[in-house]
Amino acid sequence: MSPSLFTDRPAPHTVMGICDEFGYTRVTSPIRRMDDMVGHWQIKAQLLAEHGDARDKAPWHWNRTDMFRLAPIIFRRQFLANRLMASSSQFWGATMMLRMDFEARRGRLQPPPAGFYDINSVHYCDLPWAYYNPSNPGPLIWTAVVDNRDPKRPFLSMLLHSGLNVRAALMPRPLGPANLPFAGTKLRVQLLAAVPHTNTVLVKLAPEEYQPTGTSPFWKFETAAALPYMKMPSMNRLPENMTEPTPLT
């Protein structure tokens, strides 16, 4: 979806089905966004006007000229804030994945205590703990869904599950566009490499026995090779700017 646009005049809101002269605005807690604060000021000014006090006497009232100048400023700041928030979530999600996988490959990752998850739940198999065994160290098995199957890309865009919502690139991918899995297809993957500060996460398909039942075996078709210019750090060591965590005693 396209980002919302702030204007000084009523405008349609397609998703909500608003296409009349009244328009739509969003007003929530005034401590979160500048546009919410402005919305509160405007509503209070209108209430004062309806109860006999002129709006121009309200120190918080913004007229149309003010709103015409303020709207693009709010839009730019909100757009940048959303981008930073998404980038931050991706960074910390990728960092967590990198650390967990680093410890799992050495058998040092501690699984959750017994009873923390309902192992009989149909969703438990989407968690890496369902396949992790400390006595048999190895890479974690993550669950992901196909986010974009654009055949022009040399990879498949994936969205990692387990509450992380980390975006990743699956490589290699099938060569033929007809063999690409559809968006929403659930797969099991393993971490190939991750560079959190560049929001880069590469994954590969986990062995076939871990793939969900009913998933089309697209991995049996000829696949495209990984991009030669993508030099990624080895998963056998942490990046230089990330120190190995101190074991808990």
XYZ file of N, CA and C in Angstrom:
747
model
N 0.832 -1.190 0.000
C 0.000 0.000 0.000
C 0.873 1.250 0.000
N 0.409 2.285 -0.685
C 1.132 3.544 -0.712
C 0.994 4.242 0.636
N 2.013 5.015 1.042
C 1.905 5.727 2.315
C 0.807 6.773 2.264
N 0.205 7.044 3.436
C -0.844 8.051 3.494
C -0.264 9.422 3.186
N -1.104 10.288 2.652
C -0.666 11.617 2.228
C -1.450 12.669 3.008
N -0.743 13.629 3.565
C -1.378 14.694 4.321
C -1.591 15.902 3.420
N -2.809 16.424 3.420
C -3.120 17.605 2.622
C -3.957 18.565 3.467
N -4.113 19.791 2.964
C -4.911 20.788 3.676
C -6.367 20.762 3.237
N -6.729 19.860 2.326
C -8.102 19.757 1.833
C -8.572 18.316 1.899
N -9.886 18.083 2.020
C -10.398 16.707 2.062
C -10.011 15.939 0.810
N -9.673 14.687 1.008
C -9.254 13.841 -0.113
C -9.807 12.435 0.104
N -9.918 11.638 -0.959
C -10.472 10.280 -0.815
C -9.523 9.344 -0.075
N -10.110 8.321 0.521
C -9.356 7.247 1.185
C -9.908 5.944 0.615
N -9.201 5.391 -0.362
C -9.718 4.262 -1.130
C -10.014 3.054 -0.256
N -9.088 2.694 0.631
C -9.262 1.488 1.439
C -10.502 1.583 2.319
N -10.769 2.754 2.868
C -11.934 2.939 3.738
C -13.191 3.310 2.959
N -13.066 3.440 1.645
C -14.237 3.735 0.826
C -14.739 5.155 0.973
N -13.879 6.080 1.351
C -14.283 7.473 1.536
C -13.915 8.256 0.274
N -14.921 8.758 -0.411
C -14.668 9.504 -1.646
C -15.620 10.689 -1.754
N -15.991 11.290 -0.603
C -16.905 12.427 -0.630
C -16.154 13.693 -0.231
N -16.907 14.737 0.072
C -16.297 16.029 0.366
C -15.786 16.139 1.798
N -16.021 15.110 2.608
C -15.644 15.204 4.012
C -14.212 14.711 4.274
N -13.732 13.792 3.462
C -12.370 13.305 3.632
C -12.191 12.467 4.881
N -10.947 12.299 5.271
C -10.619 11.427 6.408
C -9.319 11.917 7.034
N -9.254 11.854 8.342
C -8.010 12.135 9.029
C -7.838 11.145 10.164
N -6.603 10.981 10.603
C -6.290 10.019 11.665
C -5.843 10.797 12.896
N -6.496 10.514 14.019
C -6.125 11.161 15.273
C -6.079 10.095 16.363
N -4.894 9.855 16.879
C -4.751 8.920 18.000
C -4.058 9.662 19.142
N -3.264 8.979 19.921
C -2.597 9.607 21.058
C -1.713 10.763 20.601
N -1.839 11.930 21.209
C -1.048 13.085 20.763
C 0.426 13.008 21.145
N 0.834 11.980 21.863
C 2.242 11.874 22.246
C 3.040 11.054 21.243
N 2.383 10.565 20.179
C 3.065 9.663 19.264
C 3.554 10.355 18.003
N 2.682 11.135 17.361
C 3.031 11.739 16.071
C 2.627 13.205 16.057
N 3.345 13.988 15.279
C 3.044 15.407 15.164
C 1.653 15.630 14.586
N 1.285 14.821 13.574
C -0.037 15.018 12.965
C -1.160 14.710 13.940
N -0.925 13.791 14.899
C -1.933 13.525 15.924
C -2.117 14.744 16.828
N -1.003 15.383 17.195
C -1.082 16.590 18.020
C -1.837 17.701 17.295
N -1.523 17.886 16.008
C -2.220 18.914 15.228
C -3.707 18.593 15.149
N -4.045 17.313 14.967
C -5.443 16.910 14.919
C -6.176 17.243 16.207
N -5.534 17.012 17.343
C -6.141 17.352 18.631
C -6.362 18.856 18.755
N -5.366 19.633 18.331
C -5.512 21.087 18.393
C -6.687 21.566 17.540
N -6.823 21.014 16.355
C -7.897 21.437 15.453
C -9.269 21.071 16.011
N -9.379 19.862 16.579
C -10.663 19.433 17.149
C -11.051 20.323 18.325
N -10.088 20.645 19.189
C -10.374 21.493 20.345
C -10.774 22.898 19.895
N -10.095 23.393 18.863
C -10.443 24.717 18.352
C -11.861 24.734 17.797
N -12.251 23.664 17.105
C -13.598 23.586 16.545
C -14.645 23.491 17.648
N -14.351 22.736 18.699
C -15.284 22.635 19.820
C -15.460 23.984 20.507
N -14.361 24.742 20.636
C -14.474 26.070 21.219
C -15.347 26.975 20.352
N -15.172 26.885 19.034
C -15.960 27.715 18.123
C -17.441 27.372 18.216
N -17.762 26.091 18.347
C -19.157 25.657 18.429
C -19.813 26.074 19.744
N -19.011 26.384 20.745
C -19.549 26.779 22.049
C -19.376 28.280 22.295
N -19.234 29.048 21.224
C -19.275 30.499 21.344
C -17.949 31.205 21.332
N -16.831 30.501 21.530
C -15.534 31.149 21.497
C -14.975 31.093 20.076
N -14.539 32.206 19.559
C -14.011 32.251 18.200
C -12.754 31.396 18.094
N -12.651 30.683 17.002
C -11.491 29.814 16.830
C -10.190 30.611 16.755
N -10.274 31.840 16.266
C -9.032 32.601 16.151
C -8.492 33.021 17.515
N -9.290 32.833 18.576
C -8.801 33.113 19.919
C -8.086 31.912 20.522
N -8.232 30.747 19.891
C -7.577 29.535 20.394
C -6.121 29.549 19.935
N -5.170 29.526 20.873
C -3.760 29.618 20.471
C -3.282 28.433 19.658
N -4.019 27.317 19.670
C -3.570 26.119 18.970
C -4.239 25.942 17.605
N -5.034 26.919 17.184
C -5.736 26.756 15.913
C -4.797 26.991 14.734
N -4.865 26.077 13.725
C -4.079 26.201 12.500
C -5.047 26.517 11.357
N -4.839 27.631 10.657
C -5.710 27.951 9.528
C -5.243 27.216 8.273
N -5.939 27.427 7.171
C -5.628 26.679 5.951
C -4.235 26.998 5.422
N -3.815 28.243 5.541
C -2.461 28.602 5.097
C -1.415 27.845 5.906
N -1.644 27.759 7.220
C -0.723 27.014 8.082
C -0.682 25.544 7.689
N -1.869 24.977 7.453
C -1.935 23.562 7.121
C -1.305 23.284 5.765
N -1.443 24.224 4.823
C -0.840 24.049 3.503
C 0.681 23.951 3.618
N 1.275 24.735 4.514
C 2.726 24.680 4.721
C 3.136 23.509 5.605
N 2.274 23.130 6.536
C 2.638 22.090 7.497
C 2.484 20.677 6.941
N 1.492 20.459 6.073
C 1.184 19.110 5.591
C 2.383 18.400 4.965
N 3.117 18.996 4.021
C 4.258 18.280 3.438
C 5.375 18.014 4.445
N 5.528 18.902 5.435
C 6.557 18.679 6.462
C 6.206 17.448 7.289
N 4.937 17.344 7.694
C 4.484 16.186 8.468
C 4.651 14.913 7.657
N 4.279 14.987 6.383
C 4.378 13.788 5.538
C 5.817 13.304 5.447
N 6.764 14.207 5.199
C 8.163 13.800 5.054
C 8.705 13.213 6.359
N 8.394 13.845 7.464
C 8.903 13.360 8.745
C 8.300 12.011 9.113
N 7.009 11.845 8.841
C 6.366 10.571 9.148
C 6.902 9.461 8.253
N 7.137 9.785 6.995
C 7.685 8.795 6.066
C 9.071 8.341 6.517
N 9.921 9.279 6.901
C 11.264 8.932 7.362
C 11.208 8.153 8.667
N 10.303 8.536 9.569
C 10.179 7.815 10.842
C 9.763 6.367 10.607
N 8.821 6.144 9.679
C 8.389 4.783 9.373
C 9.532 3.966 8.775
N 10.319 4.606 7.907
C 11.457 3.896 7.313
C 12.483 3.519 8.374
N 12.760 4.440 9.300
C 13.714 4.154 10.367
C 13.205 3.062 11.293
N 11.897 3.072 11.583
C 11.324 2.062 12.463
C 11.427 0.680 11.828
N 11.106 0.591 10.538
C 11.218 -0.689 9.840
C 12.662 -1.147 9.766
N 13.581 -0.221 9.515
C 15.000 -0.568 9.451
C 15.508 -1.047 10.797
N 15.039 -0.429 11.880
C 15.455 -0.839 13.218
C 14.969 -2.243 13.532
N 13.702 -2.542 13.188
C 13.160 -3.881 13.443
C 13.934 -4.939 12.656
N 14.265 -4.619 11.394
C 15.028 -5.549 10.570
C 16.417 -5.763 11.160
N 17.057 -4.687 11.621
C 18.408 -4.780 12.182
C 18.433 -5.700 13.400
N 17.548 -5.458 14.359
C 17.584 -6.251 15.591
C 17.090 -7.669 15.358
N 16.136 -7.854 14.428
C 15.712 -9.206 14.087
C 16.834 -10.003 13.450
N 17.557 -9.368 12.511
C 18.682 -10.042 11.866
C 19.802 -10.312 12.860
N 20.030 -9.384 13.786
C 21.056 -9.593 14.814
C 20.709 -10.779 15.694
N 19.436 -10.891 16.080
C 19.002 -12.013 16.910
C 19.166 -13.334 16.166
N 18.770 -13.351 14.887
C 18.930 -14.568 14.097
C 20.392 -14.972 13.999
N 21.257 -13.990 13.762
C 22.682 -14.259 13.605
C 23.266 -14.846 14.880
N 22.925 -14.281 16.017
C 23.452 -14.778 17.289
C 22.906 -16.169 17.615
N 21.605 -16.370 17.394
C 21.005 -17.677 17.680
C 21.626 -18.757 16.808
N 21.799 -18.454 15.518
C 22.370 -19.445 14.614
C 23.830 -19.720 14.954
N 24.545 -18.675 15.357
C 25.947 -18.828 15.745
C 26.077 -19.788 16.925
N 25.203 -19.631 17.920
C 25.244 -20.499 19.098
C 24.739 -21.900 18.775
N 23.715 -22.003 17.909
C 23.149 -23.312 17.577
C 24.157 -24.184 16.844
N 24.981 -23.585 15.994
C 25.972 -24.359 15.249
C 27.037 -24.943 16.171
N 27.110 -24.429 17.391
C 28.068 -24.944 18.362
C 27.397 -25.711 19.484
N 26.077 -25.863 19.395
C 25.347 -26.605 20.410
C 25.226 -25.872 21.725
N 25.425 -24.541 21.703
C 25.410 -23.764 22.935
C 24.113 -22.979 23.117
N 23.225 -23.044 22.142
C 21.959 -22.322 22.250
C 21.032 -23.063 23.205
N 20.562 -22.364 24.221
C 19.690 -22.980 25.207
C 18.234 -22.909 24.740
N 17.560 -24.046 24.588
C 16.158 -24.016 24.174
C 15.271 -23.495 25.298
N 14.054 -23.069 24.985
C 13.138 -22.590 26.029
C 12.843 -23.698 27.039
N 12.500 -23.342 28.263
C 12.180 -24.357 29.267
C 10.950 -25.161 28.870
N 10.863 -26.371 29.383
C 9.725 -27.247 29.086
C 8.423 -26.562 29.488
N 7.441 -26.632 28.600
C 6.144 -26.023 28.854
C 6.023 -24.586 28.384
N 7.129 -23.991 27.954
C 7.070 -22.608 27.490
C 6.233 -22.512 26.220
N 6.372 -23.494 25.319
C 5.564 -23.583 24.110
C 4.697 -24.835 24.164
N 3.545 -24.763 23.549
C 2.680 -25.934 23.414
C 3.176 -26.746 22.217
N 3.880 -27.828 22.498
C 4.461 -28.619 21.412
C 3.404 -29.337 20.596
N 2.179 -29.393 21.078
C 1.097 -30.037 20.326
C 0.375 -29.057 19.409
N 0.742 -27.788 19.491
C 0.106 -26.787 18.643
C 0.568 -26.965 17.193
N -0.343 -26.661 16.264
C -0.002 -26.777 14.844
C 1.024 -25.720 14.446
N 1.169 -24.694 15.276
C 2.109 -23.618 14.959
C 3.498 -23.886 15.515
N 3.627 -24.901 16.362
C 4.938 -25.164 16.968
C 5.967 -25.549 15.909
N 5.511 -26.228 14.851
C 6.450 -26.653 13.808
C 6.992 -25.473 13.016
N 6.421 -24.271 13.209
C 6.941 -23.088 12.534
C 8.083 -22.439 13.318
N 8.372 -22.960 14.508
C 9.433 -22.406 15.337
C 10.722 -23.202 15.152
N 11.867 -22.549 15.257
C 13.131 -23.281 15.087
C 13.371 -24.315 16.170
N 12.702 -24.143 17.333
C 12.925 -25.098 18.432
C 12.400 -26.483 18.102
N 11.470 -26.581 17.165
C 10.908 -27.880 16.809
C 11.942 -28.787 16.158
N 13.038 -28.209 15.659
C 14.030 -28.992 14.928
C 15.419 -28.906 15.572
N 15.519 -28.187 16.669
C 16.830 -27.962 17.283
C 17.138 -29.012 18.337
N 18.340 -29.554 18.266
C 18.806 -30.537 19.236
C 20.226 -30.152 19.655
N 20.421 -29.684 20.895
C 21.762 -29.240 21.312
C 22.827 -30.322 21.194
N 22.410 -31.587 21.286
C 23.388 -32.667 21.176
C 23.799 -32.936 19.737
N 23.097 -32.303 18.796
C 23.435 -32.461 17.383
C 23.541 -31.071 16.758
N 24.644 -30.346 17.024
C 24.763 -28.947 16.590
C 24.605 -28.801 15.079
N 24.054 -27.680 14.698
C 23.875 -27.376 13.280
C 23.071 -26.110 13.122
N 22.898 -25.648 11.898
C 22.123 -24.421 11.663
C 20.660 -24.616 12.036
N 20.037 -23.533 12.492
C 18.626 -23.582 12.848
C 17.755 -23.676 11.597
N 16.590 -24.255 11.768
C 15.595 -24.338 10.700
C 14.553 -23.261 10.964
N 14.463 -22.299 10.059
C 13.513 -21.202 10.195
C 12.350 -21.389 9.228
N 11.191 -20.889 9.604
C 10.029 -20.911 8.722
C 9.878 -19.547 8.067
N 9.630 -19.542 6.773
C 9.487 -18.293 6.025
C 8.381 -18.457 4.996
N 7.845 -17.348 4.551
C 6.845 -17.351 3.477
C 7.365 -16.494 2.333
N 7.013 -16.883 1.133
C 7.412 -16.120 -0.050
C 6.656 -14.800 -0.055
N 7.401 -13.714 -0.159
C 6.812 -12.380 -0.141
C 6.670 -11.811 -1.552
N 7.606 -12.157 -2.439
C 7.580 -11.632 -3.806
C 8.289 -12.630 -4.722
N 7.632 -12.995 -5.806
C 8.211 -13.964 -6.744
C 8.599 -13.298 -8.073
N 9.015 -12.057 -8.001
C 9.386 -11.308 -9.197
C 10.471 -12.076 -9.964
N 10.189 -12.543 -11.188
C 11.184 -13.324 -11.944
C 12.397 -12.522 -12.386
N 12.324 -11.178 -12.277
C 13.462 -10.352 -12.666
C 14.543 -10.339 -11.598
N 14.191 -10.753 -10.398
C 15.168 -10.758 -9.317
C 15.953 -12.062 -9.318
N 17.214 -12.020 -8.918
C 18.009 -13.254 -8.850
C 17.776 -14.033 -7.561
N 16.766 -13.647 -6.802
C 16.469 -14.310 -5.531
C 14.969 -14.258 -5.305
N 14.505 -15.005 -4.290
C 13.117 -14.941 -3.863
C 13.049 -14.118 -2.586
N 12.148 -13.154 -2.555
C 11.973 -12.334 -1.360
C 11.145 -13.116 -0.344
N 11.680 -13.255 0.871
C 11.048 -14.055 1.917
C 10.791 -13.190 3.152
N 9.803 -13.620 3.949
C 9.517 -12.985 5.231
C 9.582 -14.065 6.296
N 10.536 -13.914 7.212
C 10.749 -14.904 8.265
C 9.627 -14.846 9.285
N 9.196 -16.031 9.758
C 8.157 -16.132 10.778
C 8.772 -15.977 12.165
N 8.165 -16.606 13.156
C 8.629 -16.643 14.551
C 8.581 -15.271 15.200
N 7.714 -14.382 14.711
C 7.558 -13.081 15.327
C 8.640 -12.088 14.984
N 9.635 -12.484 14.190
C 10.731 -11.580 13.873
C 10.389 -10.637 12.727
N 9.614 -11.136 11.764
C 9.270 -10.343 10.579
C 10.505 -9.773 9.891
N 11.512 -10.609 9.750
C 12.740 -10.219 9.073
C 12.626 -10.577 7.597
N 12.970 -9.643 6.748
C 12.971 -9.910 5.307
C 14.298 -10.536 4.906
N 14.227 -11.528 4.039
C 15.429 -12.248 3.625
C 15.343 -12.562 2.145
N 16.483 -12.876 1.566
C 16.571 -13.258 0.154
C 16.939 -14.733 0.080
N 16.100 -15.509 -0.586
C 16.355 -16.937 -0.763
C 17.176 -17.138 -2.025
N 18.329 -17.765 -1.882
C 19.205 -18.032 -3.015
C 19.780 -19.446 -2.872
N 19.937 -20.161 -3.983
C 19.486 -19.782 -5.330
C 17.990 -20.014 -5.485
N 17.476 -19.633 -6.622
C 16.056 -19.806 -6.921
C 15.911 -20.495 -8.268
N 14.713 -21.052 -8.584
C 14.519 -21.699 -9.888
C 14.737 -20.713 -11.037
N 15.281 -21.223 -12.127
C 15.529 -20.382 -13.291
C 14.233 -20.006 -14.004
N 13.368 -20.990 -14.236
C 12.141 -20.737 -14.981
C 11.104 -20.002 -14.157
N 10.522 -18.910 -14.690
C 9.493 -18.172 -13.944
C 8.307 -19.049 -13.549
N 7.963 -20.026 -14.375
C 6.823 -20.886 -14.079
C 7.076 -21.776 -12.875
N 8.336 -21.970 -12.510
C 8.663 -22.841 -11.392
C 8.818 -22.101 -10.066
N 8.678 -20.789 -10.106
C 8.802 -20.009 -8.877
C 7.593 -20.245 -7.972
N 7.799 -20.435 -6.670
C 6.664 -20.598 -5.764
C 5.871 -19.308 -5.650
N 4.579 -19.441 -5.405
C 3.710 -18.272 -5.324
C 3.877 -17.560 -3.990
N 3.505 -16.284 -3.972
C 3.548 -15.509 -2.737
C 2.651 -16.173 -1.692
N 3.138 -16.266 -0.479
C 2.401 -16.924 0.594
C 2.811 -18.362 0.829
N 3.624 -18.927 -0.075
C 4.089 -20.302 0.095
C 5.009 -20.388 1.306
N 4.725 -21.353 2.182
C 5.522 -21.535 3.389
C 6.682 -22.488 3.119
N 7.873 -22.090 3.562
C 9.072 -22.889 3.342
C 9.888 -22.945 4.622
N 10.765 -23.938 4.700
C 11.745 -24.003 5.786
C 13.106 -23.647 5.191
N 13.805 -22.749 5.869
C 15.069 -22.246 5.350
C 16.137 -22.282 6.431
N 17.370 -22.126 5.996
C 18.508 -22.013 6.892
C 19.261 -20.727 6.566
N 19.864 -20.159 7.573
C 20.574 -18.911 7.402
C 21.889 -19.141 6.671
N 22.068 -18.391 5.581
C 23.329 -18.433 4.842
C 24.296 -17.376 5.352
N 23.809 -16.167 5.471
C 24.637 -15.059 5.925
C 23.728 -13.919 6.325
N 24.256 -13.059 7.190
C 23.501 -11.899 7.632
C 24.459 -10.770 7.969
N 24.133 -9.590 7.488
C 24.872 -8.378 7.836
C 23.839 -7.381 8.344
N 23.586 -7.362 9.665
C 22.482 -6.545 10.195
C 22.566 -5.070 9.846
N 23.768 -4.478 9.861
C 23.846 -3.035 9.643
C 23.534 -2.634 8.210
N 23.466 -3.596 7.289
C 23.025 -3.299 5.924
C 21.665 -3.934 5.629
N 21.028 -4.489 6.670
C 19.721 -5.137 6.524
C 19.742 -6.245 5.476
N 20.869 -6.943 5.394
C 21.022 -8.015 4.410
C 20.955 -9.363 5.113
N 20.002 -10.192 4.699
C 19.861 -11.545 5.234
C 19.684 -12.494 4.057
N 20.571 -13.458 3.925
C 20.477 -14.465 2.878
C 20.152 -15.806 3.499
N 19.233 -16.540 2.889
C 18.852 -17.863 3.369
C 18.877 -18.847 2.208
N 18.946 -20.121 2.562
C 18.843 -21.186 1.571
C 17.778 -22.158 2.042
N 17.324 -23.000 1.147
C 16.313 -23.990 1.516
C 16.890 -25.007 2.484
N 16.103 -25.360 3.502
C 16.478 -26.446 4.390
C 16.299 -27.766 3.644
N 16.878 -28.864 4.136
C 16.695 -30.161 3.479
C 15.216 -30.484 3.250
N 14.967 -31.275 2.233
C 13.594 -31.541 1.800
C 12.726 -32.140 2.899
N 13.320 -32.944 3.791
C 12.508 -33.585 4.826
C 11.915 -32.580 5.814
N 12.426 -31.360 5.826
C 11.892 -30.340 6.730
C 10.812 -29.486 6.074
N 10.627 -29.600 4.769
C 9.678 -28.746 4.077
C 8.234 -29.121 4.434
N 7.335 -28.133 4.507
C 5.935 -28.413 4.851
C 5.281 -29.364 3.863
N 4.391 -30.182 4.378
C 3.661 -31.121 3.536
C 2.798 -30.360 2.531
N 2.842 -30.790 1.304
C 2.028 -30.167 0.263
C 2.716 -29.049 -0.488
N 3.920 -28.663 -0.043
C 4.649 -27.620 -0.765
C 5.198 -28.183 -2.072
N 4.938 -27.467 -3.162
C 5.430 -27.919 -4.463
C 6.955 -27.994 -4.449
N 7.538 -29.115 -4.855
C 9.003 -29.275 -4.812
C 9.721 -28.505 -5.917
N 9.603 -27.187 -5.871
C 10.223 -26.362 -6.915
C 11.744 -26.457 -6.887
N 12.305 -26.893 -5.743
C 13.764 -26.973 -5.621
C 14.364 -28.083 -6.486
N 13.518 -28.923 -7.053
C 14.012 -29.994 -7.914
C 14.303 -29.505 -9.329
N 13.856 -28.278 -9.629
C 14.131 -27.725 -10.947
C 15.502 -27.055 -10.960
N 15.989 -26.781 -12.148
C 17.283 -26.120 -12.275
C 17.227 -24.754 -11.616
N 18.251 -24.453 -10.825
C 18.246 -23.208 -10.078
C 19.338 -22.270 -10.580
N 19.091 -20.987 -10.345
C 20.070 -19.967 -10.709
C 21.164 -19.928 -9.660
N 22.381 -19.675 -10.104
C 23.501 -19.602 -9.163
C 23.445 -18.300 -8.383
N 24.041 -18.318 -7.211
C 24.094 -17.115 -6.390
C 24.916 -16.044 -7.087
N 24.610 -14.798 -6.796
C 25.322 -13.708 -7.434
C 26.790 -13.729 -7.031
N 27.712 -13.688 -7.984
C 29.129 -13.794 -7.647
C 29.673 -12.594 -6.887
N 29.024 -11.411 -7.043
C 29.576 -10.217 -6.411
C 29.107 -10.054 -4.971
N 28.222 -10.928 -4.493
C 27.728 -10.812 -3.125
C 28.660 -11.558 -2.185
N 29.658 -10.875 -1.673
C 30.618 -11.459 -0.758
C 30.097 -11.292 0.660
N 29.734 -12.394 1.280
C 29.130 -12.345 2.595
C 30.050 -12.992 3.618
N 29.945 -12.593 4.894
C 30.789 -13.186 5.922
C 30.415 -14.635 6.185
N 31.393 -15.406 6.645
C 31.149 -16.804 6.967
C 30.263 -16.917 8.196
N 29.381 -17.923 8.196
C 28.513 -18.122 9.347
C 29.238 -18.835 10.478
N 30.499 -19.187 10.266
C 31.265 -19.851 11.317
C 31.898 -18.852 12.279
N 31.723 -17.571 11.993
C 32.237 -16.559 12.911
C 31.330 -15.339 12.856
N 31.341 -14.575 13.931
C 30.548 -13.365 13.973
C 31.267 -12.252 13.210
N 30.523 -11.269 12.699
C 31.170 -10.132 12.041
C 32.144 -9.439 12.987
N 33.086 -8.698 12.412
C 34.146 -8.082 13.198
C 33.613 -7.092 14.223
N 32.498 -6.421 13.900
C 31.989 -5.415 14.812
C 31.017 -6.008 15.837
N 30.936 -7.315 15.919
C 30.034 -7.960 16.864
C 30.822 -8.980 17.684
N 30.966 -8.751 18.959
C 31.729 -9.637 19.817
C 30.902 -10.842 20.210
N 31.586 -11.941 20.478
C 30.902 -13.160 20.898
C 30.328 -12.945 22.289
N 29.063 -13.301 22.520
C 28.443 -13.058 23.824
C 29.130 -13.864 24.925
N 29.219 -13.287 26.093
C 29.820 -13.957 27.230
C 28.861 -15.009 27.770
N 29.302 -16.273 27.921
C 28.397 -17.316 28.421
C 27.906 -17.001 29.820
N 26.636 -17.314 30.060
C 26.069 -17.104 31.387
C 26.565 -18.177 32.336
N 26.842 -17.796 33.560
C 27.310 -18.745 34.570
C 26.237 -18.961 35.610
